[in-house]
PDB file of N, CA and C in Angstrom:
ATOM      1  N   UNK A   1      -2.055   9.471   1.422  1.00 71.00           N
ATOM      2  CA  UNK A   1      -1.489  10.331   2.452  1.00 71.00           C
ATOM      3  C   UNK A   1      -1.546   9.637   3.825  1.00 71.00           C
ATOM      4  N   UNK A   2      -2.595   8.881   4.049  1.00 79.00           N
ATOM      5  CA  UNK A   2      -2.744   8.241   5.347  1.00 79.00           C
ATOM      6  C   UNK A   2      -1.597   7.273   5.640  1.00 79.00           C
ATOM      7  N   UNK A   3      -1.108   6.594   4.610  1.00 87.00           N
ATOM      8  CA  UNK A   3      -0.005   5.647   4.777  1.00 87.00           C
ATOM      9  C   UNK A   3       1.347   6.349   4.811  1.00 87.00           C
ATOM     10  N   UNK A   4       1.366   7.648   4.514  1.00 94.00           N
ATOM     11  CA  UNK A   4       2.621   8.398   4.550  1.00 94.00           C
ATOM     12  C   UNK A   4       3.476   8.227   3.317  1.00 94.00           C
ATOM     13  N   UNK A   5       2.850   7.803   2.222  1.00 96.00           N
ATOM     14  CA  UNK A   5       3.583   7.592   0.972  1.00 96.00           C
ATOM     15  C   UNK A   5       3.194   8.628  -0.070  1.00 96.00           C
ATOM     16  N   UNK A   6       4.137   8.907  -0.957  1.00 96.00           N
ATOM     17  CA  UNK A   6       3.849   9.766  -2.099  1.00 96.00           C
ATOM     18  C   UNK A   6       4.741   9.353  -3.257  1.00 96.00           C
ATOM     19  N   UNK A   7       4.424   9.864  -4.425  1.00 96.00           N
ATOM     20  CA  UNK A   7       5.247   9.639  -5.604  1.00 96.00           C
ATOM     21  C   UNK A   7       5.205  10.910  -6.443  1.00 96.00           C
ATOM     22  N   UNK A   8       5.997  10.953  -7.470  1.00 94.00           N
ATOM     23  CA  UNK A   8       6.035  12.111  -8.349  1.00 94.00           C
ATOM     24  C   UNK A   8       6.460  11.663  -9.729  1.00 94.00           C
ATOM     25  N   UNK A   9       6.318  12.536 -10.679  1.00 91.00           N
ATOM     26  CA  UNK A   9       6.803  12.311 -12.030  1.00 91.00           C
ATOM     27  C   UNK A   9       7.570  13.534 -12.470  1.00 91.00           C
ATOM     28  N   UNK A  10       8.531  13.326 -13.335  1.00 88.00           N
ATOM     29  CA  UNK A  10       9.343  14.446 -13.798  1.00 88.00           C
ATOM     30  C   UNK A  10       9.684  14.242 -15.262  1.00 88.00           C
ATOM     31  N   UNK A  11       9.733  15.318 -15.985  1.00 87.00           N
ATOM     32  CA  UNK A  11      10.156  15.295 -17.387  1.00 87.00           C
ATOM     33  C   UNK A  11      11.031  16.501 -17.657  1.00 87.00           C
ATOM     34  N   UNK A  12      12.176  16.265 -18.238  1.00 86.00           N
ATOM     35  CA  UNK A  12      13.108  17.345 -18.580  1.00 86.00           C
ATOM     36  C   UNK A  12      13.265  17.346 -20.098  1.00 86.00           C
ATOM     37  N   UNK A  13      13.026  18.482 -20.734  1.00 88.00           N
ATOM     38  CA  UNK A  13      13.164  18.580 -22.187  1.00 88.00           C
ATOM     39  C   UNK A  13      14.575  18.237 -22.645  1.00 88.00           C
ATOM     40  N   UNK A  14      14.683  17.686 -23.833  1.00 87.00           N
ATOM     41  CA  UNK A  14      15.982  17.242 -24.351  1.00 87.00           C
ATOM     42  C   UNK A  14      17.057  18.318 -24.279  1.00 87.00           C
ATOM     43  N   UNK A  15      16.688  19.540 -24.598  1.00 88.00           N
ATOM     44  CA  UNK A  15      17.684  20.626 -24.620  1.00 88.00           C
ATOM     45  C   UNK A  15      18.211  20.964 -23.226  1.00 88.00           C
ATOM     46  N   UNK A  16      17.542  20.488 -22.171  1.00 85.00           N
ATOM     47  CA  UNK A  16      17.960  20.775 -20.800  1.00 85.00           C
ATOM     48  C   UNK A  16      18.482  19.549 -20.055  1.00 85.00           C
ATOM     49  N   UNK A  17      18.529  18.406 -20.723  1.00 84.00           N
ATOM     50  CA  UNK A  17      18.995  17.178 -20.077  1.00 84.00           C
ATOM     51  C   UNK A  17      20.510  17.202 -19.889  1.00 84.00           C
ATOM     52  N   UNK A  18      20.951  16.414 -18.895  1.00 84.00           N
ATOM     53  CA  UNK A  18      22.375  16.231 -18.592  1.00 84.00           C
ATOM     54  C   UNK A  18      23.049  17.518 -18.105  1.00 84.00           C
ATOM     55  N   UNK A  19      22.281  18.374 -17.424  1.00 85.00           N
ATOM     56  CA  UNK A  19      22.828  19.613 -16.867  1.00 85.00           C
ATOM     57  C   UNK A  19      22.641  19.706 -15.360  1.00 85.00           C
ATOM     58  N   UNK A  20      22.126  18.630 -14.746  1.00 82.00           N
ATOM     59  CA  UNK A  20      21.942  18.616 -13.308  1.00 82.00           C
ATOM     60  C   UNK A  20      20.630  19.203 -12.830  1.00 82.00           C
ATOM     61  N   UNK A  21      19.769  19.607 -13.749  1.00 87.00           N
ATOM     62  CA  UNK A  21      18.506  20.223 -13.356  1.00 87.00           C
ATOM     63  C   UNK A  21      17.588  19.227 -12.655  1.00 87.00           C
ATOM     64  N   UNK A  22      17.550  18.003 -13.118  1.00 90.00           N
ATOM     65  CA  UNK A  22      16.626  17.018 -12.567  1.00 90.00           C
ATOM     66  C   UNK A  22      16.879  16.778 -11.084  1.00 90.00           C
ATOM     67  N   UNK A  23      18.135  16.647 -10.694  1.00 89.00           N
ATOM     68  CA  UNK A  23      18.456  16.413  -9.278  1.00 89.00           C
ATOM     69  C   UNK A  23      17.954  17.572  -8.426  1.00 89.00           C
ATOM     70  N   UNK A  24      18.164  18.779  -8.890  1.00 88.00           N
ATOM     71  CA  UNK A  24      17.710  19.953  -8.139  1.00 88.00           C
ATOM     72  C   UNK A  24      16.191  20.002  -8.056  1.00 88.00           C
ATOM     73  N   UNK A  25      15.538  19.672  -9.164  1.00 90.00           N
ATOM     74  CA  UNK A  25      14.080  19.699  -9.207  1.00 90.00           C
ATOM     75  C   UNK A  25      13.484  18.642  -8.283  1.00 90.00           C
ATOM     76  N   UNK A  26      14.108  17.482  -8.178  1.00 93.00           N
ATOM     77  CA  UNK A  26      13.584  16.399  -7.354  1.00 93.00           C
ATOM     78  C   UNK A  26      13.821  16.662  -5.869  1.00 93.00           C
ATOM     79  N   UNK A  27      14.960  17.222  -5.507  1.00 94.00           N
ATOM     80  CA  UNK A  27      15.277  17.464  -4.090  1.00 94.00           C
ATOM     81  C   UNK A  27      14.282  18.436  -3.455  1.00 94.00           C
ATOM     82  N   UNK A  28      13.809  19.412  -4.190  1.00 92.00           N
ATOM     83  CA  UNK A  28      12.870  20.398  -3.625  1.00 92.00           C
ATOM     84  C   UNK A  28      11.581  19.757  -3.117  1.00 92.00           C
ATOM     85  N   UNK A  29      10.858  18.979  -3.936  1.00 94.00           N
ATOM     86  CA  UNK A  29       9.636  18.365  -3.399  1.00 94.00           C
ATOM     87  C   UNK A  29       9.916  17.303  -2.345  1.00 94.00           C
ATOM     88  N   UNK A  30      11.056  16.590  -2.454  1.00 96.00           N
ATOM     89  CA  UNK A  30      11.394  15.609  -1.420  1.00 96.00           C
ATOM     90  C   UNK A  30      11.590  16.309  -0.079  1.00 96.00           C
ATOM     91  N   UNK A  31      12.291  17.417  -0.083  1.00 94.00           N
ATOM     92  CA  UNK A  31      12.510  18.182   1.149  1.00 94.00           C
ATOM     93  C   UNK A  31      11.176  18.656   1.725  1.00 94.00           C
ATOM     94  N   UNK A  32      10.295  19.142   0.875  1.00 94.00           N
ATOM     95  CA  UNK A  32       8.992  19.618   1.339  1.00 94.00           C
ATOM     96  C   UNK A  32       8.138  18.473   1.886  1.00 94.00           C
ATOM     97  N   UNK A  33       8.031  17.385   1.114  1.00 95.00           N
ATOM     98  CA  UNK A  33       7.151  16.287   1.516  1.00 95.00           C
ATOM     99  C   UNK A  33       7.654  15.564   2.764  1.00 95.00           C
ATOM    100  N   UNK A  34       8.962  15.378   2.871  1.00 95.00           N
ATOM    101  CA  UNK A  34       9.519  14.730   4.060  1.00 95.00           C
ATOM    102  C   UNK A  34       9.633  15.697   5.234  1.00 95.00           C
ATOM    103  N   UNK A  35      10.129  16.892   4.976  1.00 92.00           N
ATOM    104  CA  UNK A  35      10.400  17.845   6.055  1.00 92.00           C
ATOM    105  C   UNK A  35       9.190  18.604   6.556  1.00 92.00           C
ATOM    106  N   UNK A  36       8.347  19.059   5.646  1.00 91.00           N
ATOM    107  CA  UNK A  36       7.193  19.877   6.038  1.00 91.00           C
ATOM    108  C   UNK A  36       5.922  19.050   6.227  1.00 91.00           C
ATOM    109  N   UNK A  37       5.658  18.160   5.292  1.00 93.00           N
ATOM    110  CA  UNK A  37       4.430  17.360   5.357  1.00 93.00           C
ATOM    111  C   UNK A  37       4.590  16.132   6.243  1.00 93.00           C
ATOM    112  N   UNK A  38       5.836  15.806   6.602  1.00 93.00           N
ATOM    113  CA  UNK A  38       6.156  14.683   7.508  1.00 93.00           C
ATOM    114  C   UNK A  38       5.725  13.325   6.947  1.00 93.00           C
ATOM    115  N   UNK A  39       5.783  13.183   5.626  1.00 96.00           N
ATOM    116  CA  UNK A  39       5.487  11.891   5.028  1.00 96.00           C
ATOM    117  C   UNK A  39       6.701  10.982   5.196  1.00 96.00           C
ATOM    118  N   UNK A  40       6.485   9.682   5.072  1.00 97.00           N
ATOM    119  CA  UNK A  40       7.537   8.722   5.405  1.00 97.00           C
ATOM    120  C   UNK A  40       8.285   8.145   4.205  1.00 97.00           C
ATOM    121  N   UNK A  41       7.598   7.947   3.081  1.00 98.00           N
ATOM    122  CA  UNK A  41       8.254   7.255   1.973  1.00 98.00           C
ATOM    123  C   UNK A  41       7.828   7.797   0.616  1.00 98.00           C
ATOM    124  N   UNK A  42       8.804   7.852  -0.290  1.00 98.00           N
ATOM    125  CA  UNK A  42       8.549   8.216  -1.674  1.00 98.00           C
ATOM    126  C   UNK A  42       8.824   6.991  -2.541  1.00 98.00           C
ATOM    127  N   UNK A  43       7.895   6.670  -3.420  1.00 97.00           N
ATOM    128  CA  UNK A  43       8.052   5.548  -4.342  1.00 97.00           C
ATOM    129  C   UNK A  43       7.976   6.070  -5.767  1.00 97.00           C
ATOM    130  N   UNK A  44       8.891   5.611  -6.615  1.00 97.00           N
ATOM    131  CA  UNK A  44       8.884   6.020  -8.017  1.00 97.00           C
ATOM    132  C   UNK A  44       8.961   4.785  -8.913  1.00 97.00           C
ATOM    133  N   UNK A  45       8.447   4.936 -10.122  1.00 97.00           N
ATOM    134  CA  UNK A  45       8.523   3.908 -11.158  1.00 97.00           C
ATOM    135  C   UNK A  45       9.300   4.500 -12.323  1.00 97.00           C
ATOM    136  N   UNK A  46      10.320   3.789 -12.769  1.00 97.00           N
ATOM    137  CA  UNK A  46      11.189   4.281 -13.839  1.00 97.00           C
ATOM    138  C   UNK A  46      11.270   3.211 -14.923  1.00 97.00           C
ATOM    139  N   UNK A  47      11.134   3.606 -16.179  1.00 97.00           N
ATOM    140  CA  UNK A  47      11.326   2.637 -17.260  1.00 97.00           C
ATOM    141  C   UNK A  47      12.765   2.127 -17.196  1.00 97.00           C
ATOM    142  N   UNK A  48      12.933   0.823 -17.262  1.00 97.00           N
ATOM    143  CA  UNK A  48      14.247   0.209 -17.098  1.00 97.00           C
ATOM    144  C   UNK A  48      15.242   0.682 -18.153  1.00 97.00           C
ATOM    145  N   UNK A  49      14.778   1.026 -19.337  1.00 96.00           N
ATOM    146  CA  UNK A  49      15.691   1.488 -20.385  1.00 96.00           C
ATOM    147  C   UNK A  49      16.204   2.901 -20.136  1.00 96.00           C
ATOM    148  N   UNK A  50      15.586   3.618 -19.199  1.00 94.00           N
ATOM    149  CA  UNK A  50      15.985   5.000 -18.904  1.00 94.00           C
ATOM    150  C   UNK A  50      17.106   4.997 -17.861  1.00 94.00           C
ATOM    151  N   UNK A  51      18.291   4.633 -18.288  1.00 94.00           N
ATOM    152  CA  UNK A  51      19.420   4.491 -17.363  1.00 94.00           C
ATOM    153  C   UNK A  51      19.782   5.810 -16.678  1.00 94.00           C
ATOM    154  N   UNK A  52      19.563   6.937 -17.343  1.00 92.00           N
ATOM    155  CA  UNK A  52      19.866   8.230 -16.722  1.00 92.00           C
ATOM    156  C   UNK A  52      18.949   8.485 -15.526  1.00 92.00           C
ATOM    157  N   UNK A  53      17.670   8.152 -15.656  1.00 94.00           N
ATOM    158  CA  UNK A  53      16.730   8.349 -14.557  1.00 94.00           C
ATOM    159  C   UNK A  53      17.010   7.372 -13.417  1.00 94.00           C
ATOM    160  N   UNK A  54      17.328   6.130 -13.747  1.00 97.00           N
ATOM    161  CA  UNK A  54      17.679   5.155 -12.709  1.00 97.00           C
ATOM    162  C   UNK A  54      18.906   5.650 -11.948  1.00 97.00           C
ATOM    163  N   UNK A  55      19.921   6.121 -12.672  1.00 95.00           N
ATOM    164  CA  UNK A  55      21.150   6.618 -12.041  1.00 95.00           C
ATOM    165  C   UNK A  55      20.875   7.846 -11.176  1.00 95.00           C
ATOM    166  N   UNK A  56      20.025   8.743 -11.638  1.00 95.00           N
ATOM    167  CA  UNK A  56      19.655   9.929 -10.859  1.00 95.00           C
ATOM    168  C   UNK A  56      19.045   9.517  -9.528  1.00 95.00           C
ATOM    169  N   UNK A  57      18.099   8.606  -9.564  1.00 96.00           N
ATOM    170  CA  UNK A  57      17.428   8.194  -8.337  1.00 96.00           C
ATOM    171  C   UNK A  57      18.375   7.438  -7.405  1.00 96.00           C
ATOM    172  N   UNK A  58      19.271   6.642  -7.961  1.00 97.00           N
ATOM    173  CA  UNK A  58      20.284   5.978  -7.128  1.00 97.00           C
ATOM    174  C   UNK A  58      21.170   7.016  -6.452  1.00 97.00           C
ATOM    175  N   UNK A  59      21.572   8.038  -7.196  1.00 95.00           N
ATOM    176  CA  UNK A  59      22.410   9.114  -6.650  1.00 95.00           C
ATOM    177  C   UNK A  59      21.701   9.849  -5.505  1.00 95.00           C
ATOM    178  N   UNK A  60      20.389   9.976  -5.610  1.00 95.00           N
ATOM    179  CA  UNK A  60      19.607  10.656  -4.571  1.00 95.00           C
ATOM    180  C   UNK A  60      19.318   9.754  -3.375  1.00 95.00           C
ATOM    181  N   UNK A  61      19.712   8.474  -3.450  1.00 96.00           N
ATOM    182  CA  UNK A  61      19.541   7.572  -2.323  1.00 96.00           C
ATOM    183  C   UNK A  61      18.405   6.579  -2.453  1.00 96.00           C
ATOM    184  N   UNK A  62      17.687   6.616  -3.569  1.00 98.00           N
ATOM    185  CA  UNK A  62      16.607   5.652  -3.774  1.00 98.00           C
ATOM    186  C   UNK A  62      17.200   4.253  -3.888  1.00 98.00           C
ATOM    187  N   UNK A  63      16.453   3.277  -3.388  1.00 98.00           N
ATOM    188  CA  UNK A  63      16.863   1.881  -3.463  1.00 98.00           C
ATOM    189  C   UNK A  63      15.939   1.122  -4.400  1.00 98.00           C
ATOM    190  N   UNK A  64      16.501   0.134  -5.077  1.00 98.00           N
ATOM    191  CA  UNK A  64      15.704  -0.727  -5.943  1.00 98.00           C
ATOM    192  C   UNK A  64      14.826  -1.611  -5.060  1.00 98.00           C
ATOM    193  N   UNK A  65      13.531  -1.627  -5.351  1.00 98.00           N
ATOM    194  CA  UNK A  65      12.600  -2.424  -4.559  1.00 98.00           C
ATOM    195  C   UNK A  65      11.904  -3.491  -5.380  1.00 98.00           C
ATOM    196  N   UNK A  66      12.025  -3.415  -6.679  1.00 98.00           N
ATOM    197  CA  UNK A  66      11.382  -4.436  -7.494  1.00 98.00           C
ATOM    198  C   UNK A  66      11.475  -4.136  -8.970  1.00 98.00           C
ATOM    199  N   UNK A  67      11.058  -5.103  -9.747  1.00 98.00           N
ATOM    200  CA  UNK A  67      11.053  -4.979 -11.200  1.00 98.00           C
ATOM    201  C   UNK A  67       9.740  -5.548 -11.714  1.00 98.00           C
ATOM    202  N   UNK A  68       9.026  -4.754 -12.471  1.00 98.00           N
ATOM    203  CA  UNK A  68       7.802  -5.212 -13.126  1.00 98.00           C
ATOM    204  C   UNK A  68       8.186  -5.567 -14.560  1.00 98.00           C
ATOM    205  N   UNK A  69       8.265  -6.866 -14.815  1.00 98.00           N
ATOM    206  CA  UNK A  69       8.713  -7.330 -16.124  1.00 98.00           C
ATOM    207  C   UNK A  69       7.625  -7.151 -17.179  1.00 98.00           C
ATOM    208  N   UNK A  70       8.037  -6.667 -18.363  1.00 97.00           N
ATOM    209  CA  UNK A  70       7.102  -6.463 -19.491  1.00 97.00           C
ATOM    210  C   UNK A  70       5.829  -5.755 -19.044  1.00 97.00           C
ATOM    211  N   UNK A  71       5.961  -4.740 -18.257  1.00 97.00           N
ATOM    212  CA  UNK A  71       4.828  -4.085 -17.602  1.00 97.00           C
ATOM    213  C   UNK A  71       4.130  -3.041 -18.477  1.00 97.00           C
ATOM    214  N   UNK A  72       4.875  -2.328 -19.272  1.00 96.00           N
ATOM    215  CA  UNK A  72       4.313  -1.268 -20.123  1.00 96.00           C
ATOM    216  C   UNK A  72       4.470  -1.666 -21.587  1.00 96.00           C
ATOM    217  N   UNK A  73       3.463  -1.355 -22.393  1.00 97.00           N
ATOM    218  CA  UNK A  73       3.541  -1.623 -23.822  1.00 97.00           C
ATOM    219  C   UNK A  73       3.445  -0.315 -24.576  1.00 97.00           C
ATOM    220  N   UNK A  74       4.501   0.019 -25.303  1.00 95.00           N
ATOM    221  CA  UNK A  74       4.489   1.171 -26.200  1.00 95.00           C
ATOM    222  C   UNK A  74       5.616   1.009 -27.204  1.00 95.00           C
ATOM    223  N   UNK A  75       5.548   1.753 -28.276  1.00 94.00           N
ATOM    224  CA  UNK A  75       6.538   1.692 -29.356  1.00 94.00           C
ATOM    225  C   UNK A  75       6.680   0.257 -29.884  1.00 94.00           C
ATOM    226  N   UNK A  76       5.571  -0.476 -29.881  1.00 96.00           N
ATOM    227  CA  UNK A  76       5.552  -1.794 -30.471  1.00 96.00           C
ATOM    228  C   UNK A  76       6.134  -2.932 -29.653  1.00 96.00           C
ATOM    229  N   UNK A  77       6.448  -2.662 -28.376  1.00 97.00           N
ATOM    230  CA  UNK A  77       6.987  -3.751 -27.549  1.00 97.00           C
ATOM    231  C   UNK A  77       6.713  -3.508 -26.064  1.00 97.00           C
ATOM    232  N   UNK A  78       6.957  -4.533 -25.264  1.00 98.00           N
ATOM    233  CA  UNK A  78       6.787  -4.437 -23.812  1.00 98.00           C
ATOM    234  C   UNK A  78       8.096  -3.959 -23.175  1.00 98.00           C
ATOM    235  N   UNK A  79       7.952  -3.211 -22.085  1.00 98.00           N
ATOM    236  CA  UNK A  79       9.113  -2.656 -21.383  1.00 98.00           C
ATOM    237  C   UNK A  79       9.010  -2.952 -19.890  1.00 98.00           C
ATOM    238  N   UNK A  80      10.166  -3.170 -19.262  1.00 98.00           N
ATOM    239  CA  UNK A  80      10.233  -3.369 -17.817  1.00 98.00           C
ATOM    240  C   UNK A  80      10.152  -2.030 -17.098  1.00 98.00           C
ATOM    241  N   UNK A  81       9.653  -2.062 -15.876  1.00 98.00           N
ATOM    242  CA  UNK A  81       9.578  -0.878 -15.014  1.00 98.00           C
ATOM    243  C   UNK A  81      10.303  -1.202 -13.706  1.00 98.00           C
ATOM    244  N   UNK A  82      11.210  -0.316 -13.319  1.00 98.00           N
ATOM    245  CA  UNK A  82      11.961  -0.465 -12.074  1.00 98.00           C
ATOM    246  C   UNK A  82      11.224   0.297 -10.975  1.00 98.00           C
ATOM    247  N   UNK A  83      10.972  -0.359  -9.848  1.00 98.00           N
ATOM    248  CA  UNK A  83      10.352   0.284  -8.687  1.00 98.00           C
ATOM    249  C   UNK A  83      11.462   0.682  -7.730  1.00 98.00           C
ATOM    250  N   UNK A  84      11.445   1.938  -7.298  1.00 98.00           N
ATOM    251  CA  UNK A  84      12.473   2.448  -6.392  1.00 98.00           C
ATOM    252  C   UNK A  84      11.807   3.195  -5.247  1.00 98.00           C
ATOM    253  N   UNK A  85      12.436   3.179  -4.082  1.00 98.00           N
ATOM    254  CA  UNK A  85      11.866   3.845  -2.922  1.00 98.00           C
ATOM    255  C   UNK A  85      12.920   4.535  -2.078  1.00 98.00           C
ATOM    256  N   UNK A  86      12.468   5.540  -1.341  1.00 98.00           N
ATOM    257  CA  UNK A  86      13.323   6.319  -0.448  1.00 98.00           C
ATOM    258  C   UNK A  86      12.500   6.708   0.772  1.00 98.00           C
ATOM    259  N   UNK A  87      13.032   6.477   1.964  1.00 97.00           N
ATOM    260  CA  UNK A  87      12.333   6.873   3.187  1.00 97.00           C
ATOM    261  C   UNK A  87      12.872   8.221   3.676  1.00 97.00           C
ATOM    262  N   UNK A  88      12.100   8.869   4.528  1.00 97.00           N
ATOM    263  CA  UNK A  88      12.507  10.160   5.080  1.00 97.00           C
ATOM    264  C   UNK A  88      13.844  10.065   5.818  1.00 97.00           C
ATOM    265  N   UNK A  89      14.072   9.057   6.687  1.00 96.00           N
ATOM    266  CA  UNK A  89      15.377   8.975   7.359  1.00 96.00           C
ATOM    267  C   UNK A  89      16.537   8.774   6.385  1.00 96.00           C
ATOM    268  N   UNK A  90      16.320   8.011   5.315  1.00 97.00           N
ATOM    269  CA  UNK A  90      17.371   7.831   4.315  1.00 97.00           C
ATOM    270  C   UNK A  90      17.684   9.149   3.623  1.00 97.00           C
ATOM    271  N   UNK A  91      16.656   9.906   3.274  1.00 97.00           N
ATOM    272  CA  UNK A  91      16.842  11.201   2.623  1.00 97.00           C
ATOM    273  C   UNK A  91      17.562  12.176   3.540  1.00 97.00           C
ATOM    274  N   UNK A  92      17.208  12.156   4.817  1.00 95.00           N
ATOM    275  CA  UNK A  92      17.782  13.102   5.783  1.00 95.00           C
ATOM    276  C   UNK A  92      19.275  12.872   6.010  1.00 95.00           C
ATOM    277  N   UNK A  93      19.783  11.688   5.722  1.00 94.00           N
ATOM    278  CA  UNK A  93      21.223  11.447   5.909  1.00 94.00           C
ATOM    279  C   UNK A  93      22.057  12.277   4.950  1.00 94.00           C
ATOM    280  N   UNK A  94      21.525  12.578   3.767  1.00 92.00           N
ATOM    281  CA  UNK A  94      22.267  13.387   2.792  1.00 92.00           C
ATOM    282  C   UNK A  94      21.705  14.791   2.621  1.00 92.00           C
ATOM    283  N   UNK A  95      20.500  15.020   3.094  1.00 91.00           N
ATOM    284  CA  UNK A  95      19.852  16.334   2.983  1.00 91.00           C
ATOM    285  C   UNK A  95      19.200  16.666   4.327  1.00 91.00           C
ATOM    286  N   UNK A  96      19.998  17.060   5.323  1.00 87.00           N
ATOM    287  CA  UNK A  96      19.427  17.332   6.649  1.00 87.00           C
ATOM    288  C   UNK A  96      18.385  18.445   6.602  1.00 87.00           C
ATOM    289  N   UNK A  97      17.360  18.267   7.390  1.00 80.00           N
ATOM    290  CA  UNK A  97      16.310  19.284   7.471  1.00 80.00           C
ATOM    291  C   UNK A  97      16.803  20.439   8.342  1.00 80.00           C
ATOM    292  N   UNK A  98      16.418  21.668   7.983  1.00 75.00           N
ATOM    293  CA  UNK A  98      16.833  22.813   8.812  1.00 75.00           C
ATOM    294  C   UNK A  98      16.190  22.741  10.194  1.00 75.00           C
ATOM    295  N   UNK A  99      16.861  23.282  11.194  1.00 73.00           N
ATOM    296  CA  UNK A  99      16.291  23.238  12.553  1.00 73.00           C
ATOM    297  C   UNK A  99      14.990  24.033  12.627  1.00 73.00           C
ATOM    298  N   UNK A 100      14.091  23.577  13.466  1.00 69.00           N
ATOM    299  CA  UNK A 100      12.814  24.254  13.688  1.00 69.00           C
ATOM    300  C   UNK A 100      13.043  25.391  14.659  1.00 69.00           C
ATOM    301  N   UNK A 101      12.506  26.548  14.351  1.00 71.00           N
ATOM    302  CA  UNK A 101      12.685  27.726  15.214  1.00 71.00           C
ATOM    303  C   UNK A 101      11.479  27.956  16.073  1.00 71.00           C
TER     304      UNK A 101
END
């Protein structure tokens, strides 16, 4: 918290995937953490094979910041992890904060 960074994790059940729920679910905490808590940056880690999650975060304005090659081992093999980040000013360009009263 002192550095102004946060991250989150999300899981959407198969029966609810590809319906736009994830974008709505992610925007709510981003709005709260950037707008109310005044944090500066959100960082997420996404498995590289999860193209839907990578695309979701790109759509929300996250930028690719790095790749951890062969970083996770499961299902009998190593997998890459994509590092993505979004700052409060970047988020505010597409999701303006309501005026303070």
